[in-house]
Amino acid sequence: MSSNMEKDDGCASHAGMPLKVDPNPAANALSSPPPPPTPYTLFTRSHRRIITLVLILTILASPLTATIYLPLLPLLATQFHVSVQAINLTLTLYIIFQAVSPLLFATASDTFGRRPIYLVTFSVYTLASLGLALNKGSYAGLLVLRALQSLGASAVLAVAYGVVADLCVPSERGAMQGPALGAANLAVCVGPVVGGWIALSSGSYVWVFWCLVIYGVVVVVVVGFGLPETARNVVGNGEREARWWGRTWWNLMVMWRRDRKVSKKDAESSVGEEKKREGGLAGSASSKHPFKLPNPLAAIRIIFWRDTALVLWMAGSPYAVWYCVQASIPPVYRDIYGFDDLQIGLSYLTGGFGTVLGGYANGKLMDWNYKVTARQIGHTVDKVSGDDLNHFPIERARARGSWYLFGVYVCSLAGYGWAIRFHAHESIPLILQFVLAAICTAFQQTFNALLVDIFPASPSTAAASGNITRCALSAVAVAALHPMVEGMGRGWYFTLLSILSGGGGIIANWLVTRRGMRWRHERLKANDVDLRQLDN
């Protein structure tokens, strides 16, 4: 009887009749289980492994295309009947568009999604590479096509940082970011060797560009079939359906085949419901994230804030230093150690091994430092929904242990300069190249990750500001390399670099660790919490 009364009470409550007052609501509240936390991402670990492999393939574009071109310079000067200085202008043009491309495409990927930007940029890259392979005598065509090639290749790294931020909670980003960045830095060292080998074996520069065409086609196909949309502004944590351009070609093919099997009436009904459902999702998304053109200047504004300027210095100056070390390799090993062209090309490989090892090891170290910092402040790491970094000292976590690396960095860089100044055994500068490559990769990886952490809503835009900084610093450092080496010698030149980059990095690291979180909160408050407000 009592059970019937309980059922009647339940029915009455659903009918709108008043419910009985619970005499002990606190006890019932404690007994009811809390709602499960919303996961940061619905992409499984196996999906993330596949996406990591796709990112590695795409990230190779910019460094490989930039360095595979270097052995071709004498051949191109002969083919196009111009001076070597005129061919060097194509290098300058490539660097300029390396800075411009992320401003346009990386910022756009935060609004429109990662996948369409990848497909557009690699289509431009492939067509430009095809034009270079077919161009036989137009120097103006060489300039234009080389600029377009850089435009298509140079945004991929900044977009990749966005993908990592889309899929990984802050405590686990190092594991995904390490292999990808290590592959990118390896391409910088392997590119000249590959370019020289192809040109030597084929007897022409043309096959280098044909290889880049094949690479571009492969990337377009792999991205088209294997990279789903990940941008959180578009699909959230993966629960929202992307529009047709955000779906993989394989998914579109499956949908097309499924629709063919149903009757026309059922197909129209299902399509109507699908459009209605997607329209509702799109409408709800657009109410939160208006679909508007991105502002390329947002990436430039990041450079001038106190906390981000210091982070950008620690990420960009070691990259510029490593660029100078690589630029010094041919004259050093040819003039001092008597290496031939093949041996000079092989001397780049020690740095390549350093970048791979440094990227992999530092990825593990980043995640470990995060957990140690959380344990020190009594914080429990949320691996499901991700930590709220507004209340977590992410600057302290990322910079943890950097003091020791900066000390080794300063000694290794100055030691490299004096080793070649006093003609030490060639094994010494080769070993120091390995050490410098590993440490510079670690700095670049760590502080670019921090840059993405403190701009969670616009990670690719933040990464684009890092690209601008390192390109500008590299251009200045390389431009000053020859006249300063002539004026002060290699020993003092690399010692000066160690003071500026290493000493400045130590000061920046101290300031970011001690005051970075407070400055970040002040910036967020002054700029209405989110970088995307700057697009208004």
Coordinates of C-alpha atoms in Angstrom, one line a residue:
M1 CA 0.0 0.0 0.0
S2 CA 2.7 2.4 0.9
S3 CA 4.5 1.7 -2.4
N4 CA 1.3 2.5 -4.3
M5 CA 1.1 5.8 -2.4
E6 CA 4.7 6.6 -3.3
K7 CA 3.9 5.9 -6.9
D8 CA 0.8 8.1 -6.7
D9 CA 3.0 10.9 -5.1
G10 CA 5.4 10.6 -8.0
C11 CA 2.6 10.9 -10.5
A12 CA 1.2 13.8 -8.7
S13 CA 4.5 15.6 -8.8
H14 CA 4.7 15.1 -12.6
A15 CA 1.2 16.5 -12.9
G16 CA 2.2 19.7 -11.3
M17 CA 0.8 19.1 -7.8
P18 CA 2.9 20.3 -4.8
L19 CA 5.6 17.9 -3.5
K20 CA 6.1 17.0 0.1
V21 CA 8.9 18.8 1.8
D22 CA 11.9 16.6 2.3
P23 CA 12.7 16.6 6.1
N24 CA 16.4 16.0 5.4
P25 CA 17.5 17.5 2.1
A26 CA 21.2 17.6 3.0
A27 CA 21.3 13.9 3.6
N28 CA 19.7 13.2 0.2
A29 CA 22.0 15.6 -1.5
L30 CA 25.0 13.9 -0.1
S31 CA 23.7 10.5 -1.1
S32 CA 23.0 11.5 -4.8
P33 CA 26.2 11.1 -6.9
P34 CA 27.7 14.3 -8.4
P35 CA 27.4 14.8 -12.1
P36 CA 30.4 13.4 -14.1
P37 CA 32.9 16.0 -15.1
T38 CA 32.9 17.2 -18.7
P39 CA 36.0 15.7 -20.4
Y40 CA 38.4 18.1 -21.9
T41 CA 38.3 16.2 -25.2
L42 CA 36.4 13.2 -26.6
F43 CA 39.3 12.2 -28.8
T44 CA 40.7 9.0 -27.6
R45 CA 44.4 8.3 -27.0
S46 CA 44.6 6.3 -30.2
H47 CA 43.1 9.2 -32.1
R48 CA 45.6 11.5 -30.6
R49 CA 48.5 9.3 -31.7
I50 CA 47.2 9.3 -35.3
I51 CA 46.8 13.0 -35.2
T52 CA 50.4 13.4 -33.8
L53 CA 51.7 11.5 -36.8
V54 CA 49.7 13.7 -39.1
L55 CA 51.1 16.8 -37.4
I56 CA 54.7 15.5 -37.7
L57 CA 54.1 15.1 -41.5
T58 CA 52.7 18.6 -41.9
I59 CA 55.3 20.4 -39.6
L60 CA 58.1 19.2 -41.9
A61 CA 56.9 21.6 -44.6
S62 CA 58.5 24.9 -43.5
P63 CA 61.9 23.8 -42.3
L64 CA 62.4 21.2 -45.0
T65 CA 61.4 23.6 -47.8
A66 CA 63.6 26.3 -46.4
T67 CA 66.8 24.2 -46.1
I68 CA 66.5 21.7 -48.9
Y69 CA 66.8 24.8 -51.2
L70 CA 70.2 25.9 -49.9
P71 CA 72.4 23.5 -52.0
L72 CA 70.6 24.6 -55.1
L73 CA 71.7 28.2 -55.1
P74 CA 74.7 27.9 -57.5
L75 CA 72.6 25.7 -59.9
L76 CA 69.8 28.3 -59.8
A77 CA 72.1 31.2 -60.5
T78 CA 73.4 29.3 -63.6
Q79 CA 70.0 28.3 -64.8
F80 CA 68.4 31.7 -64.5
H81 CA 71.5 33.6 -65.6
V82 CA 71.6 35.9 -62.6
S83 CA 74.2 36.5 -59.8
V84 CA 74.3 34.5 -56.6
Q85 CA 73.3 37.7 -54.8
A86 CA 70.1 37.8 -56.9
I87 CA 69.3 34.2 -55.9
N88 CA 69.9 35.1 -52.3
L89 CA 67.0 37.5 -52.6
T90 CA 64.7 34.4 -52.8
L91 CA 66.0 33.5 -49.3
T92 CA 65.1 36.9 -47.9
L93 CA 61.7 36.7 -49.6
Y94 CA 61.1 33.3 -48.0
I95 CA 61.9 34.6 -44.5
I96 CA 59.6 37.6 -45.0
F97 CA 56.7 35.3 -45.9
Q98 CA 57.6 33.0 -43.0
A99 CA 56.6 35.8 -40.7
V100 CA 53.5 36.9 -42.8
S101 CA 51.9 33.5 -43.3
P102 CA 51.1 32.8 -39.6
L103 CA 49.6 36.2 -39.2
L104 CA 47.0 35.3 -41.9
F105 CA 46.4 31.6 -41.5
A106 CA 47.2 30.7 -37.9
T107 CA 45.0 33.5 -36.7
A108 CA 42.3 32.3 -39.1
S109 CA 42.5 28.7 -37.8
D110 CA 41.3 29.9 -34.4
T111 CA 38.1 31.1 -36.0
F112 CA 37.4 28.9 -39.0
G113 CA 39.1 25.7 -37.8
R114 CA 42.4 23.9 -38.3
R115 CA 41.4 21.5 -41.0
P116 CA 40.3 24.0 -43.8
I117 CA 43.4 26.1 -43.1
Y118 CA 45.7 23.0 -43.5
L119 CA 44.0 22.1 -46.8
V120 CA 44.1 25.6 -48.2
T121 CA 47.8 26.3 -47.2
F122 CA 49.0 22.9 -48.5
S123 CA 47.1 23.3 -51.8
V124 CA 48.9 26.7 -52.3
Y125 CA 52.2 25.0 -51.3
T126 CA 51.8 22.2 -53.8
L127 CA 50.8 24.4 -56.7
A128 CA 53.7 26.7 -56.0
S129 CA 56.1 23.8 -55.9
L130 CA 54.7 22.5 -59.2
G131 CA 55.2 26.0 -60.7
L132 CA 58.9 26.0 -59.5
A133 CA 59.4 22.5 -61.0
L134 CA 58.1 23.7 -64.4
N135 CA 59.7 27.1 -64.4
K136 CA 62.8 27.0 -66.6
G137 CA 63.9 30.5 -67.2
S138 CA 61.8 33.2 -65.5
Y139 CA 63.6 34.8 -62.5
A140 CA 60.5 36.9 -61.7
G141 CA 58.5 33.7 -61.6
L142 CA 61.1 32.2 -59.3
L143 CA 60.6 35.0 -56.8
V144 CA 56.8 34.9 -56.9
L145 CA 56.6 31.1 -56.7
R146 CA 59.1 31.0 -53.9
A147 CA 57.0 33.5 -51.9
L148 CA 53.8 31.5 -52.5
Q149 CA 55.6 28.4 -51.4
S150 CA 56.6 30.0 -48.2
L151 CA 53.1 31.4 -47.7
G152 CA 51.7 27.9 -47.9
A153 CA 54.3 26.2 -45.7
S154 CA 55.1 28.6 -42.9
A155 CA 51.8 28.6 -40.9
V156 CA 51.8 24.9 -40.2
L157 CA 53.8 25.0 -36.9
A158 CA 51.6 27.7 -35.4
V159 CA 48.4 25.8 -36.4
A160 CA 49.9 22.6 -34.9
Y161 CA 50.4 24.3 -31.6
G162 CA 46.6 25.0 -31.8
V163 CA 45.8 21.4 -32.4
V164 CA 47.9 20.3 -29.4
A165 CA 46.0 22.8 -27.2
D166 CA 42.7 21.5 -28.6
L167 CA 43.4 17.9 -27.7
C168 CA 45.6 17.8 -24.6
V169 CA 45.1 19.1 -21.1
P170 CA 47.9 21.4 -20.0
S171 CA 49.5 18.6 -17.9
E172 CA 49.9 16.3 -20.9
R173 CA 50.8 18.7 -23.8
G174 CA 54.5 17.9 -23.7
A175 CA 54.1 14.3 -24.7
M176 CA 52.3 15.3 -27.9
Q177 CA 54.3 18.4 -28.6
G178 CA 57.8 16.9 -28.1
P179 CA 57.9 14.5 -31.1
A180 CA 56.3 17.0 -33.4
L181 CA 58.7 19.8 -32.7
G182 CA 61.7 17.4 -32.7
A183 CA 60.7 16.4 -36.2
A184 CA 60.5 20.0 -37.3
N185 CA 64.0 20.8 -36.0
L186 CA 65.4 17.6 -37.5
A187 CA 64.2 18.7 -40.9
V188 CA 66.3 21.9 -40.5
C189 CA 69.5 19.8 -40.3
V190 CA 68.5 17.0 -42.8
G191 CA 67.1 19.4 -45.5
P192 CA 70.5 20.5 -46.9
V193 CA 71.8 16.9 -47.0
V194 CA 68.6 15.7 -48.8
G195 CA 68.7 18.6 -51.2
G196 CA 72.3 18.2 -52.1
W197 CA 71.9 14.4 -52.6
I198 CA 68.9 14.8 -54.9
A199 CA 70.6 17.5 -56.9
L200 CA 73.9 15.5 -57.1
S201 CA 72.2 12.2 -58.1
S202 CA 69.9 13.8 -60.7
G203 CA 72.2 16.5 -61.9
S204 CA 69.5 19.1 -61.8
Y205 CA 67.6 21.2 -59.3
V206 CA 64.2 20.4 -60.8
W207 CA 63.8 17.0 -59.0
V208 CA 64.1 18.8 -55.7
F209 CA 60.9 20.7 -56.5
W210 CA 59.2 17.6 -57.9
C211 CA 59.9 15.8 -54.6
L212 CA 58.3 18.8 -52.8
V213 CA 55.3 18.4 -55.1
I214 CA 55.0 14.8 -54.2
Y215 CA 55.3 15.7 -50.5
G216 CA 52.6 18.3 -50.8
V217 CA 50.2 15.9 -52.5
V218 CA 50.8 13.3 -49.9
V219 CA 50.1 15.8 -47.1
V220 CA 46.8 17.0 -48.7
V221 CA 45.6 13.4 -49.1
V222 CA 46.6 12.5 -45.5
V223 CA 45.0 15.6 -44.0
G224 CA 42.0 15.2 -46.2
F225 CA 41.3 11.6 -45.1
G226 CA 42.9 11.5 -41.6
L227 CA 42.7 14.8 -39.8
P228 CA 39.3 15.7 -38.2
E229 CA 38.5 19.2 -37.1
T230 CA 39.8 19.8 -33.6
A231 CA 39.4 23.6 -33.1
R232 CA 37.5 24.1 -29.8
N233 CA 35.7 27.2 -31.2
V234 CA 34.2 25.0 -33.9
V235 CA 33.6 21.5 -32.4
G236 CA 34.1 22.2 -28.6
N237 CA 35.7 19.1 -27.0
G238 CA 34.6 17.0 -30.0
E239 CA 30.9 16.6 -29.1
R240 CA 29.6 19.1 -31.7
E241 CA 29.4 18.1 -35.3
A242 CA 31.6 20.0 -37.7
R243 CA 30.1 21.3 -41.0
W244 CA 31.0 19.4 -44.2
W245 CA 34.3 21.1 -44.7
G246 CA 35.4 20.1 -41.1
R247 CA 34.8 16.4 -41.7
T248 CA 37.3 14.0 -43.1
W249 CA 36.9 12.8 -46.7
W250 CA 36.5 9.3 -45.4
N251 CA 33.6 10.4 -43.2
L252 CA 31.9 12.2 -46.1
M253 CA 32.3 9.1 -48.3
V254 CA 30.7 6.9 -45.6
M255 CA 27.8 9.4 -45.3
W256 CA 27.3 9.5 -49.1
R257 CA 27.3 5.7 -49.4
R258 CA 24.8 5.4 -46.4
D259 CA 22.5 8.0 -48.0
R260 CA 22.5 6.1 -51.3
K261 CA 21.2 2.9 -49.6
V262 CA 18.1 4.5 -48.1
S263 CA 15.0 5.4 -50.0
K264 CA 14.5 8.8 -51.4
K265 CA 11.8 9.6 -48.9
D266 CA 13.8 8.4 -46.0
A267 CA 16.9 10.2 -47.3
E268 CA 15.1 13.5 -47.6
S269 CA 13.7 13.0 -44.0
S270 CA 17.1 12.1 -42.6
V271 CA 18.8 14.9 -44.5
G272 CA 16.2 17.3 -43.2
E273 CA 16.7 16.2 -39.6
E274 CA 20.5 16.3 -40.0
K275 CA 20.4 19.8 -41.3
K276 CA 18.0 20.8 -38.6
R277 CA 20.3 19.3 -35.9
E278 CA 23.4 20.8 -37.4
G279 CA 21.7 24.1 -37.9
G280 CA 20.8 24.2 -34.2
L281 CA 24.4 23.3 -33.2
A282 CA 25.8 25.9 -35.6
G283 CA 23.3 28.4 -34.3
S284 CA 24.3 27.8 -30.7
A285 CA 28.0 27.9 -31.6
S286 CA 27.6 31.1 -33.5
S287 CA 25.8 32.7 -30.6
K288 CA 28.9 32.0 -28.5
H289 CA 31.5 32.5 -31.2
P290 CA 30.4 35.0 -33.9
F291 CA 31.7 33.9 -37.3
K292 CA 33.9 36.9 -38.3
L293 CA 37.1 37.6 -40.1
P294 CA 40.1 37.2 -37.8
N295 CA 42.4 40.1 -37.0
P296 CA 46.0 39.5 -38.0
L297 CA 47.2 42.3 -35.8
A298 CA 46.1 40.3 -32.7
A299 CA 49.4 38.3 -32.9
I300 CA 51.5 41.4 -33.1
R301 CA 49.8 42.9 -30.0
I302 CA 50.8 39.9 -28.0
I303 CA 54.5 40.9 -28.3
F304 CA 54.1 44.1 -26.3
W305 CA 52.6 42.8 -23.1
R306 CA 55.0 42.4 -20.2
D307 CA 54.6 38.7 -19.5
T308 CA 54.4 37.6 -23.1
A309 CA 57.4 39.7 -24.2
L310 CA 59.6 37.9 -21.8
V311 CA 58.3 34.4 -22.8
L312 CA 58.8 35.3 -26.5
W313 CA 62.4 36.3 -25.8
M314 CA 63.1 32.9 -24.1
A315 CA 61.5 31.1 -27.0
G316 CA 62.9 33.2 -29.8
S317 CA 66.4 34.1 -28.9
P318 CA 67.7 30.5 -28.6
Y319 CA 66.1 29.8 -32.0
A320 CA 68.0 32.7 -33.5
V321 CA 71.3 31.5 -31.9
W322 CA 70.9 28.0 -33.3
Y323 CA 70.3 29.6 -36.7
C324 CA 73.6 31.5 -36.3
V325 CA 75.4 28.2 -35.3
Q326 CA 74.0 26.5 -38.5
A327 CA 75.0 29.5 -40.7
S328 CA 78.6 29.3 -39.3
I329 CA 79.0 25.6 -40.1
P330 CA 80.1 25.8 -43.8
P331 CA 82.9 28.4 -43.4
V332 CA 84.1 26.9 -40.1
Y333 CA 84.5 23.3 -41.2
R334 CA 85.7 24.3 -44.7
D335 CA 88.2 27.0 -43.8
I336 CA 89.4 25.6 -40.4
Y337 CA 89.0 21.9 -40.6
G338 CA 89.3 21.4 -44.4
F339 CA 86.0 19.5 -44.8
D340 CA 84.7 18.8 -48.3
D341 CA 81.1 19.5 -49.3
L342 CA 79.8 16.0 -48.2
Q343 CA 81.5 16.2 -44.8
I344 CA 80.1 19.7 -44.3
G345 CA 76.6 18.3 -45.0
L346 CA 77.1 15.4 -42.6
S347 CA 78.3 17.8 -39.9
Y348 CA 74.7 19.1 -39.7
L349 CA 73.5 15.7 -38.5
T350 CA 74.9 16.1 -34.9
G351 CA 72.6 19.0 -34.4
G352 CA 69.8 17.0 -36.0
F353 CA 70.2 14.2 -33.4
G354 CA 70.3 16.9 -30.7
T355 CA 67.0 18.4 -31.8
V356 CA 65.3 15.0 -31.8
L357 CA 66.6 13.9 -28.5
G358 CA 66.0 17.3 -26.9
G359 CA 62.4 17.5 -28.2
Y360 CA 61.5 14.0 -27.0
A361 CA 63.2 14.3 -23.6
N362 CA 61.9 17.8 -22.9
G363 CA 58.3 16.7 -23.8
K364 CA 58.5 14.2 -20.9
L365 CA 60.2 16.7 -18.7
M366 CA 57.5 19.3 -19.3
D367 CA 54.7 17.0 -18.1
W368 CA 56.8 15.9 -15.1
N369 CA 57.5 19.5 -14.1
Y370 CA 53.8 20.2 -14.3
K371 CA 53.0 17.4 -11.9
V372 CA 55.8 18.3 -9.5
T373 CA 54.6 21.9 -9.3
A374 CA 51.0 20.8 -8.7
R375 CA 52.2 18.5 -5.9
Q376 CA 54.2 21.4 -4.3
I377 CA 51.2 23.7 -4.1
G378 CA 48.8 20.9 -3.0
H379 CA 46.9 20.9 -6.3
T380 CA 45.3 17.8 -7.8
V381 CA 45.8 17.6 -11.5
D382 CA 42.6 17.2 -13.5
K383 CA 43.4 14.9 -16.4
V384 CA 39.7 14.7 -17.5
S385 CA 38.5 18.3 -17.8
G386 CA 41.8 20.1 -17.6
D387 CA 43.0 22.5 -14.9
D388 CA 41.8 26.1 -14.7
L389 CA 45.1 27.9 -15.3
N390 CA 43.7 31.1 -14.0
H391 CA 44.4 29.6 -10.5
F392 CA 47.5 27.6 -11.4
P393 CA 51.1 29.0 -11.6
I394 CA 51.7 27.7 -15.1
E395 CA 54.6 30.0 -15.5
R396 CA 56.4 28.4 -12.6
A397 CA 55.5 24.9 -13.8
R398 CA 56.9 25.5 -17.4
A399 CA 60.0 27.4 -16.3
R400 CA 60.9 24.9 -13.5
G401 CA 64.5 23.8 -13.9
S402 CA 65.4 26.2 -16.6
W403 CA 68.1 27.8 -14.5
Y404 CA 70.3 24.8 -15.0
L405 CA 69.6 24.6 -18.7
F406 CA 70.5 28.3 -19.1
G407 CA 73.8 27.7 -17.3
V408 CA 74.7 24.9 -19.7
Y409 CA 73.5 26.9 -22.6
V410 CA 75.7 29.9 -21.8
C411 CA 78.8 27.8 -21.3
S412 CA 78.2 25.6 -24.4
L413 CA 77.6 28.6 -26.7
A414 CA 80.7 30.6 -25.5
G415 CA 82.7 27.3 -25.6
Y416 CA 81.7 26.7 -29.2
G417 CA 83.0 30.1 -30.2
W418 CA 86.3 29.7 -28.5
A419 CA 86.7 26.1 -29.6
I420 CA 86.7 27.1 -33.3
R421 CA 88.7 30.3 -32.5
F422 CA 91.6 28.2 -31.2
H423 CA 91.1 25.4 -33.7
A424 CA 90.2 22.7 -31.2
H425 CA 89.7 19.1 -32.4
E426 CA 86.7 18.9 -34.7
S427 CA 84.9 16.6 -32.3
I428 CA 84.6 19.4 -29.7
P429 CA 82.4 21.8 -31.8
L430 CA 80.4 18.8 -33.2
I431 CA 79.6 17.7 -29.6
L432 CA 78.8 21.3 -28.6
Q433 CA 76.4 21.5 -31.7
F434 CA 74.6 18.5 -30.3
V435 CA 74.3 20.0 -26.8
L436 CA 73.2 23.4 -28.2
A437 CA 70.6 21.8 -30.5
A438 CA 69.0 19.9 -27.7
I439 CA 68.9 22.9 -25.3
C440 CA 67.6 25.3 -27.9
T441 CA 64.9 22.9 -28.9
A442 CA 63.9 22.5 -25.2
F443 CA 63.7 26.3 -24.7
Q444 CA 61.7 26.8 -27.9
Q445 CA 59.3 23.9 -27.0
T446 CA 58.8 24.9 -23.4
F447 CA 58.2 28.6 -23.8
N448 CA 56.0 28.2 -26.9
A449 CA 53.9 25.8 -24.9
L450 CA 53.7 28.4 -22.1
L451 CA 52.6 31.0 -24.7
V452 CA 49.8 28.7 -25.8
D453 CA 48.9 28.0 -22.1
I454 CA 48.3 31.6 -21.3
F455 CA 46.2 32.2 -24.4
P456 CA 43.9 29.2 -24.3
A457 CA 41.1 30.6 -26.5
S458 CA 43.5 31.6 -29.3
P459 CA 46.5 29.2 -29.2
S460 CA 47.4 29.4 -32.9
T461 CA 47.3 33.2 -32.7
A462 CA 49.7 33.1 -29.8
A463 CA 52.0 30.7 -31.6
A464 CA 52.0 33.0 -34.6
S465 CA 53.4 35.8 -32.4
G466 CA 56.2 33.4 -31.5
N467 CA 56.9 32.8 -35.1
I468 CA 57.1 36.5 -35.8
T469 CA 59.6 37.0 -33.0
R470 CA 61.9 34.2 -33.8
C471 CA 62.0 35.1 -37.5
A472 CA 62.8 38.7 -36.7
L473 CA 65.5 37.8 -34.2
S474 CA 67.0 35.2 -36.6
A475 CA 67.1 37.8 -39.5
V476 CA 68.9 40.3 -37.3
A477 CA 71.4 37.7 -35.8
V478 CA 72.3 36.2 -39.2
A479 CA 72.6 39.7 -40.8
A480 CA 75.1 40.6 -38.1
L481 CA 77.0 37.3 -38.2
H482 CA 79.5 38.1 -40.9
P483 CA 80.5 41.7 -40.1
M484 CA 80.7 41.0 -36.3
V485 CA 82.8 37.9 -36.8
E486 CA 85.1 39.9 -39.1
G487 CA 85.3 42.7 -36.5
M488 CA 85.6 40.8 -33.2
G489 CA 86.3 37.1 -34.1
R490 CA 84.2 34.0 -33.6
G491 CA 85.1 33.6 -29.9
W492 CA 83.9 37.0 -28.8
Y493 CA 80.9 36.9 -31.2
F494 CA 79.5 33.7 -29.7
T495 CA 80.4 34.9 -26.2
L496 CA 78.3 38.1 -26.9
L497 CA 75.4 35.9 -28.1
S498 CA 75.6 33.8 -24.9
I499 CA 75.4 36.9 -22.8
L500 CA 72.5 38.4 -24.7
S501 CA 70.5 35.3 -25.1
G502 CA 71.5 33.3 -22.1
G503 CA 72.0 36.2 -19.6
G504 CA 68.8 37.8 -20.9
G505 CA 67.0 34.5 -20.6
I506 CA 68.1 34.1 -17.0
I507 CA 66.7 37.5 -16.1
A508 CA 63.5 36.9 -18.1
N509 CA 63.1 33.4 -16.5
W510 CA 63.4 35.0 -13.0
L511 CA 60.8 37.7 -13.8
V512 CA 58.3 35.3 -15.4
T513 CA 58.6 32.8 -12.5
R514 CA 58.2 35.4 -9.8
R515 CA 55.8 37.9 -11.4
G516 CA 54.4 36.2 -14.5
M517 CA 51.1 35.0 -13.0
R518 CA 50.3 38.4 -11.5
W519 CA 51.1 40.2 -14.8
R520 CA 48.9 37.6 -16.6
H521 CA 46.0 38.3 -14.3
E522 CA 46.4 42.1 -14.8
R523 CA 46.5 41.6 -18.5
L524 CA 43.4 39.4 -18.6
K525 CA 41.5 41.9 -16.5
A526 CA 42.6 44.8 -18.6
N527 CA 41.8 43.0 -21.9
D528 CA 38.5 41.4 -20.8
V529 CA 40.0 38.0 -20.1
D530 CA 40.2 36.7 -23.7
L531 CA 42.5 37.6 -26.6
R532 CA 39.7 37.2 -29.1
Q533 CA 38.1 40.4 -27.7
L534 CA 41.0 42.1 -29.6
D535 CA 39.3 41.2 -32.9
N536 CA 36.4 43.6 -32.3

